[in-house]
PDB file of C-alpha atoms in Angstrom:
ATOM      1  CA  MET A1014     221.455 186.707   7.112  1.00  0.00           C
ATOM      2  CA  LEU A1015     220.518 183.361   8.499  1.00  0.00           C
ATOM      3  CA  CYS A1016     221.418 179.832   7.519  1.00  0.00           C
ATOM      4  CA  ILE A1017     219.572 177.261   9.552  1.00  0.00           C
ATOM      5  CA  PHE A1018     221.949 174.374   8.952  1.00  0.00           C
ATOM      6  CA  PRO A1019     225.436 174.071  10.472  1.00  0.00           C
ATOM      7  CA  ASN A1020     227.900 176.012   8.367  1.00  0.00           C
ATOM      8  CA  PRO A1021     231.388 176.627   9.747  1.00  0.00           C
ATOM      9  CA  VAL A1022     232.059 179.470   7.279  1.00  0.00           C
ATOM     10  CA  PHE A1023     228.647 181.167   7.661  1.00  0.00           C
ATOM     11  CA  VAL A1024     228.571 182.405   4.052  1.00  0.00           C
ATOM     12  CA  ASN A1025     226.147 181.343   1.310  1.00  0.00           C
ATOM     13  CA  GLY A1026     225.287 184.167  -1.089  1.00  0.00           C
ATOM     14  CA  LYS A1027     224.338 186.338   1.868  1.00  0.00           C
ATOM     15  CA  PHE A1028     226.185 186.234   5.154  1.00  0.00           C
ATOM     16  CA  CYS A1029     224.689 183.606   7.392  1.00  0.00           C
ATOM     17  CA  LYS A1030     223.701 184.012  10.987  1.00  0.00           C
ATOM     18  CA  ASP A1031     225.012 181.470  13.434  1.00  0.00           C
ATOM     19  CA  PRO A1032     222.180 178.898  13.657  1.00  0.00           C
ATOM     20  CA  LYS A1033     222.601 178.856  17.446  1.00  0.00           C
ATOM     21  CA  LEU A1034     221.431 182.472  17.476  1.00  0.00           C
ATOM     22  CA  ALA A1035     218.307 181.853  15.383  1.00  0.00           C
ATOM     23  CA  ALA A1036     215.028 183.220  16.746  1.00  0.00           C
ATOM     24  CA  ALA A1037     211.386 183.111  15.688  1.00  0.00           C
ATOM     25  CA  ASN A1038     211.592 186.633  14.247  1.00  0.00           C
ATOM     26  CA  ASP A1039     214.169 185.381  11.731  1.00  0.00           C
ATOM     27  CA  PHE A1040     211.427 183.209  10.211  1.00  0.00           C
ATOM     28  CA  SER A1041     208.379 185.471  10.318  1.00  0.00           C
ATOM     29  CA  PHE A1042     206.828 188.634   8.904  1.00  0.00           C
ATOM     30  CA  SER A1043     203.642 190.413   9.969  1.00  0.00           C
ATOM     31  CA  GLY A1044     201.320 192.686   8.030  1.00  0.00           C
ATOM     32  CA  LEU A1045     201.079 191.075   4.607  1.00  0.00           C
ATOM     33  CA  ASN A1046     197.291 191.329   4.990  1.00  0.00           C
ATOM     34  CA  ILE A1047     197.466 195.147   4.923  1.00  0.00           C
ATOM     35  CA  PRO A1048     196.624 196.698   1.527  1.00  0.00           C
ATOM     36  CA  ARG A1049     199.375 198.847   0.026  1.00  0.00           C
ATOM     37  CA  SER A1050     198.877 202.115  -1.841  1.00  0.00           C
ATOM     38  CA  THR A1051     198.396 201.841  -5.591  1.00  0.00           C
ATOM     39  CA  ALA A1052     198.493 205.622  -6.107  1.00  0.00           C
ATOM     40  CA  ASN A1053     201.318 205.630  -8.640  1.00  0.00           C
ATOM     41  CA  ARG A1054     201.753 205.778 -12.417  1.00  0.00           C
ATOM     42  CA  VAL A1055     201.031 202.087 -13.003  1.00  0.00           C
ATOM     43  CA  GLY A1056     198.432 201.519 -10.288  1.00  0.00           C
ATOM     44  CA  SER A1057     200.057 198.603  -8.500  1.00  0.00           C
ATOM     45  CA  ASN A1058     202.227 197.866  -5.496  1.00  0.00           C
ATOM     46  CA  VAL A1059     204.435 194.810  -4.955  1.00  0.00           C
ATOM     47  CA  THR A1060     205.364 193.864  -1.387  1.00  0.00           C
ATOM     48  CA  LEU A1061     208.253 191.426  -1.752  1.00  0.00           C
ATOM     49  CA  LEU A1062     209.279 189.097   1.044  1.00  0.00           C
ATOM     50  CA  ASN A1063     212.713 187.678   0.293  1.00  0.00           C
ATOM     51  CA  ALA A1064     215.818 186.903   2.353  1.00  0.00           C
ATOM     52  CA  ASP A1065     216.219 190.617   3.105  1.00  0.00           C
ATOM     53  CA  GLN A1066     212.860 190.770   4.906  1.00  0.00           C
ATOM     54  CA  ILE A1067     212.823 187.216   6.309  1.00  0.00           C
ATOM     55  CA  PRO A1068     216.408 186.178   7.106  1.00  0.00           C
ATOM     56  CA  GLY A1069     215.349 182.559   7.526  1.00  0.00           C
ATOM     57  CA  LEU A1070     214.795 182.368   3.762  1.00  0.00           C
ATOM     58  CA  ASN A1071     218.543 182.571   3.193  1.00  0.00           C
ATOM     59  CA  THR A1072     219.612 179.428   1.263  1.00  0.00           C
ATOM     60  CA  MET A1073     215.988 178.206   1.105  1.00  0.00           C
ATOM     61  CA  GLY A1074     215.368 179.049  -2.569  1.00  0.00           C
ATOM     62  CA  ILE A1075     211.908 180.589  -2.084  1.00  0.00           C
ATOM     63  CA  SER A1076     210.280 183.983  -1.593  1.00  0.00           C
ATOM     64  CA  MET A1077     206.825 185.495  -1.947  1.00  0.00           C
ATOM     65  CA  ALA A1078     205.049 188.738  -2.724  1.00  0.00           C
ATOM     66  CA  ARG A1079     201.712 190.445  -2.232  1.00  0.00           C
ATOM     67  CA  ILE A1080     200.569 192.472  -5.232  1.00  0.00           C
ATOM     68  CA  ASP A1081     197.873 195.144  -4.942  1.00  0.00           C
ATOM     69  CA  TYR A1082     196.179 196.455  -8.097  1.00  0.00           C
ATOM     70  CA  ALA A1083     194.102 199.620  -8.493  1.00  0.00           C
ATOM     71  CA  PRO A1084     190.635 199.248 -10.060  1.00  0.00           C
ATOM     72  CA  ASN A1085     190.174 199.652 -13.815  1.00  0.00           C
ATOM     73  CA  GLY A1086     193.633 198.952 -15.148  1.00  0.00           C
ATOM     74  CA  GLY A1087     196.020 198.666 -12.209  1.00  0.00           C
ATOM     75  CA  LEU A1088     199.062 197.145 -13.879  1.00  0.00           C
ATOM     76  CA  ASN A1089     202.063 195.133 -12.774  1.00  0.00           C
ATOM     77  CA  PRO A1090     203.956 196.124 -15.930  1.00  0.00           C
ATOM     78  CA  PRO A1091     205.907 193.777 -18.200  1.00  0.00           C
ATOM     79  CA  HIS A1092     208.915 192.478 -16.291  1.00  0.00           C
ATOM     80  CA  THR A1093     211.082 189.419 -15.784  1.00  0.00           C
ATOM     81  CA  HIS A1094     212.504 187.557 -12.806  1.00  0.00           C
ATOM     82  CA  PRO A1095     215.992 186.493 -13.886  1.00  0.00           C
ATOM     83  CA  ARG A1096     216.368 183.956 -11.083  1.00  0.00           C
ATOM     84  CA  ALA A1097     212.882 182.583 -10.443  1.00  0.00           C
ATOM     85  CA  THR A1098     209.740 180.979 -11.744  1.00  0.00           C
ATOM     86  CA  GLU A1099     206.601 182.619 -10.312  1.00  0.00           C
ATOM     87  CA  ILE A1100     203.279 181.075  -9.339  1.00  0.00           C
ATOM     88  CA  LEU A1101     200.463 183.608  -8.833  1.00  0.00           C
ATOM     89  CA  LEU A1102     197.274 183.085  -6.796  1.00  0.00           C
ATOM     90  CA  VAL A1103     194.447 185.623  -7.188  1.00  0.00           C
ATOM     91  CA  LEU A1104     192.770 186.408  -3.869  1.00  0.00           C
ATOM     92  CA  GLU A1105     190.467 189.258  -4.929  1.00  0.00           C
ATOM     93  CA  GLY A1106     189.423 190.793  -8.232  1.00  0.00           C
ATOM     94  CA  THR A1107     189.818 189.889 -11.894  1.00  0.00           C
ATOM     95  CA  LEU A1108     193.232 189.892 -13.546  1.00  0.00           C
ATOM     96  CA  ALA A1109     194.290 189.453 -17.157  1.00  0.00           C
ATOM     97  CA  VAL A1110     197.755 187.915 -17.055  1.00  0.00           C
ATOM     98  CA  GLY A1111     200.244 186.692 -19.589  1.00  0.00           C
ATOM     99  CA  PHE A1112     203.794 185.912 -20.559  1.00  0.00           C
ATOM    100  CA  VAL A1113     205.694 185.937 -23.849  1.00  0.00           C
ATOM    101  CA  THR A1114     207.700 182.916 -24.962  1.00  0.00           C
ATOM    102  CA  SER A1115     211.287 183.357 -26.130  1.00  0.00           C
ATOM    103  CA  ASN A1116     212.547 184.048 -29.660  1.00  0.00           C
ATOM    104  CA  PRO A1117     211.773 183.278 -32.392  1.00  0.00           C
ATOM    105  CA  ASP A1118     208.120 182.522 -31.608  1.00  0.00           C
ATOM    106  CA  ASN A1119     207.389 185.295 -29.065  1.00  0.00           C
ATOM    107  CA  ARG A1120     203.976 183.743 -28.386  1.00  0.00           C
ATOM    108  CA  LEU A1121     201.704 185.481 -25.879  1.00  0.00           C
ATOM    109  CA  ILE A1122     200.237 182.980 -23.407  1.00  0.00           C
ATOM    110  CA  THR A1123     197.396 184.775 -21.623  1.00  0.00           C
ATOM    111  CA  LYS A1124     194.375 184.085 -19.415  1.00  0.00           C
ATOM    112  CA  VAL A1125     191.783 185.917 -17.327  1.00  0.00           C
ATOM    113  CA  LEU A1126     191.987 184.921 -13.660  1.00  0.00           C
ATOM    114  CA  TYR A1127     189.402 185.094 -10.891  1.00  0.00           C
ATOM    115  CA  PRO A1128     189.713 184.553  -7.117  1.00  0.00           C
ATOM    116  CA  GLY A1129     191.169 181.118  -6.456  1.00  0.00           C
ATOM    117  CA  ASP A1130     192.809 180.855  -9.901  1.00  0.00           C
ATOM    118  CA  VAL A1131     196.531 180.171 -10.224  1.00  0.00           C
ATOM    119  CA  PHE A1132     198.935 180.951 -13.081  1.00  0.00           C
ATOM    120  CA  VAL A1133     202.625 180.146 -13.603  1.00  0.00           C
ATOM    121  CA  PHE A1134     205.194 182.482 -15.185  1.00  0.00           C
ATOM    122  CA  PRO A1135     208.308 180.543 -16.285  1.00  0.00           C
ATOM    123  CA  ILE A1136     211.717 181.772 -15.183  1.00  0.00           C
ATOM    124  CA  GLY A1137     213.165 184.685 -17.137  1.00  0.00           C
ATOM    125  CA  LEU A1138     210.161 185.295 -19.418  1.00  0.00           C
ATOM    126  CA  ILE A1139     208.514 188.704 -19.772  1.00  0.00           C
ATOM    127  CA  HIS A1140     205.147 188.698 -18.003  1.00  0.00           C
ATOM    128  CA  PHE A1141     202.479 191.070 -16.653  1.00  0.00           C
ATOM    129  CA  GLN A1142     199.191 191.304 -14.780  1.00  0.00           C
ATOM    130  CA  VAL A1143     196.461 193.921 -15.220  1.00  0.00           C
ATOM    131  CA  ASN A1144     193.274 194.440 -13.199  1.00  0.00           C
ATOM    132  CA  ILE A1145     190.361 194.390 -15.639  1.00  0.00           C
ATOM    133  CA  GLY A1146     187.751 194.701 -12.888  1.00  0.00           C
ATOM    134  CA  GLN A1147     186.082 197.747 -11.375  1.00  0.00           C
ATOM    135  CA  ALA A1148     187.250 196.914  -7.833  1.00  0.00           C
ATOM    136  CA  SER A1149     190.706 196.584  -6.358  1.00  0.00           C
ATOM    137  CA  ALA A1150     192.491 193.270  -6.851  1.00  0.00           C
ATOM    138  CA  VAL A1151     194.988 191.353  -4.726  1.00  0.00           C
ATOM    139  CA  ALA A1152     197.250 188.437  -5.583  1.00  0.00           C
ATOM    140  CA  VAL A1153     199.971 186.492  -3.808  1.00  0.00           C
ATOM    141  CA  ALA A1154     202.988 185.168  -5.693  1.00  0.00           C
ATOM    142  CA  GLY A1155     205.450 182.445  -4.789  1.00  0.00           C
ATOM    143  CA  LEU A1156     208.910 182.620  -6.367  1.00  0.00           C
ATOM    144  CA  SER A1157     211.519 179.883  -6.661  1.00  0.00           C
ATOM    145  CA  SER A1158     214.440 181.929  -5.351  1.00  0.00           C
ATOM    146  CA  GLN A1159     215.369 183.642  -2.102  1.00  0.00           C
ATOM    147  CA  ASN A1160     216.281 186.637  -4.298  1.00  0.00           C
ATOM    148  CA  PRO A1161     214.294 186.432  -7.574  1.00  0.00           C
ATOM    149  CA  GLY A1162     215.196 189.878  -8.864  1.00  0.00           C
ATOM    150  CA  ALA A1163     212.939 191.939 -11.105  1.00  0.00           C
ATOM    151  CA  ILE A1164     213.685 193.728 -14.358  1.00  0.00           C
ATOM    152  CA  THR A1165     210.831 196.028 -15.381  1.00  0.00           C
ATOM    153  CA  ILE A1166     211.261 196.273 -19.132  1.00  0.00           C
ATOM    154  CA  ALA A1167     210.324 199.923 -19.739  1.00  0.00           C
ATOM    155  CA  ASN A1168     212.310 201.160 -16.725  1.00  0.00           C
ATOM    156  CA  ALA A1169     215.399 199.187 -17.716  1.00  0.00           C
ATOM    157  CA  VAL A1170     215.314 200.185 -21.386  1.00  0.00           C
ATOM    158  CA  PHE A1171     214.241 203.825 -21.142  1.00  0.00           C
ATOM    159  CA  GLY A1172     215.434 204.667 -17.618  1.00  0.00           C
ATOM    160  CA  SER A1173     218.918 203.176 -17.610  1.00  0.00           C
ATOM    161  CA  ASN A1174     221.752 205.132 -16.009  1.00  0.00           C
ATOM    162  CA  PRO A1175     223.537 206.307 -18.055  1.00  0.00           C
ATOM    163  CA  PRO A1176     220.883 206.207 -20.772  1.00  0.00           C
ATOM    164  CA  ILE A1177     221.099 203.924 -23.771  1.00  0.00           C
ATOM    165  CA  ASN A1178     222.001 205.781 -26.949  1.00  0.00           C
ATOM    166  CA  PRO A1179     218.703 207.101 -28.427  1.00  0.00           C
ATOM    167  CA  ASP A1180     219.807 205.955 -31.893  1.00  0.00           C
ATOM    168  CA  VAL A1181     220.009 202.393 -30.586  1.00  0.00           C
ATOM    169  CA  LEU A1182     216.529 202.548 -29.072  1.00  0.00           C
ATOM    170  CA  ALA A1183     215.006 204.307 -32.093  1.00  0.00           C
ATOM    171  CA  LYS A1184     216.276 201.548 -34.362  1.00  0.00           C
ATOM    172  CA  ALA A1185     215.479 198.683 -31.991  1.00  0.00           C
ATOM    173  CA  PHE A1186     211.883 199.811 -31.389  1.00  0.00           C
ATOM    174  CA  GLN A1187     211.383 201.403 -34.825  1.00  0.00           C
ATOM    175  CA  LEU A1188     210.534 204.756 -33.220  1.00  0.00           C
ATOM    176  CA  ASP A1189     211.218 208.370 -34.070  1.00  0.00           C
ATOM    177  CA  LYS A1190     214.133 209.566 -31.933  1.00  0.00           C
ATOM    178  CA  ASN A1191     211.948 212.314 -30.389  1.00  0.00           C
ATOM    179  CA  ILE A1192     209.664 209.613 -29.000  1.00  0.00           C
ATOM    180  CA  VAL A1193     212.714 207.901 -27.507  1.00  0.00           C
ATOM    181  CA  TYR A1194     213.745 211.193 -25.877  1.00  0.00           C
ATOM    182  CA  TYR A1195     210.223 211.555 -24.473  1.00  0.00           C
ATOM    183  CA  LEU A1196     210.240 208.012 -23.081  1.00  0.00           C
ATOM    184  CA  GLN A1197     213.683 208.453 -21.545  1.00  0.00           C
ATOM    185  CA  LYS A1198     212.425 211.547 -19.734  1.00  0.00           C
ATOM    186  CA  GLN A1199     209.289 209.711 -18.562  1.00  0.00           C
ATOM    187  CA  PHE A1200     211.374 206.940 -17.039  1.00  0.00           C
ATOM    188  CA  GLY A1201     213.932 209.161 -15.381  1.00  0.00           C
ATOM    189  CA  GLY A1202     216.720 208.830 -17.887  1.00  0.00           C
ATOM    190  CA  SER A1203     218.896 211.807 -18.796  1.00  0.00           C
ATOM    191  CA  VAL A1204     218.780 212.490 -22.526  1.00  0.00           C
ATOM    192  CA  GLY A1205     222.063 213.231 -24.274  1.00  0.00           C
ATOM    193  CA  GLN A1206     224.167 212.364 -21.212  1.00  0.00           C
ATOM    194  CA  GLY A1207     225.374 208.947 -22.284  1.00  0.00           C
ATOM    195  CA  PRO A1208     228.903 207.617 -22.806  1.00  0.00           C
ATOM    196  CA  TRP A1209     228.483 207.987 -26.594  1.00  0.00           C
ATOM    197  CA  ASP A1210     228.481 211.819 -26.325  1.00  0.00           C
ATOM    198  CA  ASP A1211     232.279 211.904 -26.520  1.00  0.00           C
ATOM    199  CA  MET A1212     232.507 209.389 -29.347  1.00  0.00           C
ATOM    200  CA  PRO A1213     233.561 210.618 -32.821  1.00  0.00           C
TER     201      PRO A1213
END
């Protein structure tokens, strides 16, 4: 990866490219204007541009994303960015967005956004966006990290590898264990294959 300031070691999180070898392509990306397919289970598609796609972002502390939403409920499901605050700008469509504050309040802060509206999701908090319009929607997000990370809550909890003990999830979510099994299968987890199987 690229660091644009002199660095005799050439390491800063990601390996740095010698600044003397920097070129325009290290600082650019083309095609963010092209809609992405939303033909999936949640009806959304996130095109992330971080230091992996634009090497010049290395050490810069920023990244961005285009998010496409299917009509009538396209969802960017509840998730967190462990290393970044996000600022979202709606370009097309109507989005209902929100985030949940931390314990013990767990307050939902939510708003309906239209083209030109902006909303901020604080670092580490669970947040979402859903298209409540009848046409496709598009938003652009700025993130305060070259590598913000994303933890999609349902995928992490019910699709972990190896899976979380179903007894743990049943108790935590106050669900029947058969529902936990069903959710683990939906999210790609393997039921009954966890490290607890060999425990007394």
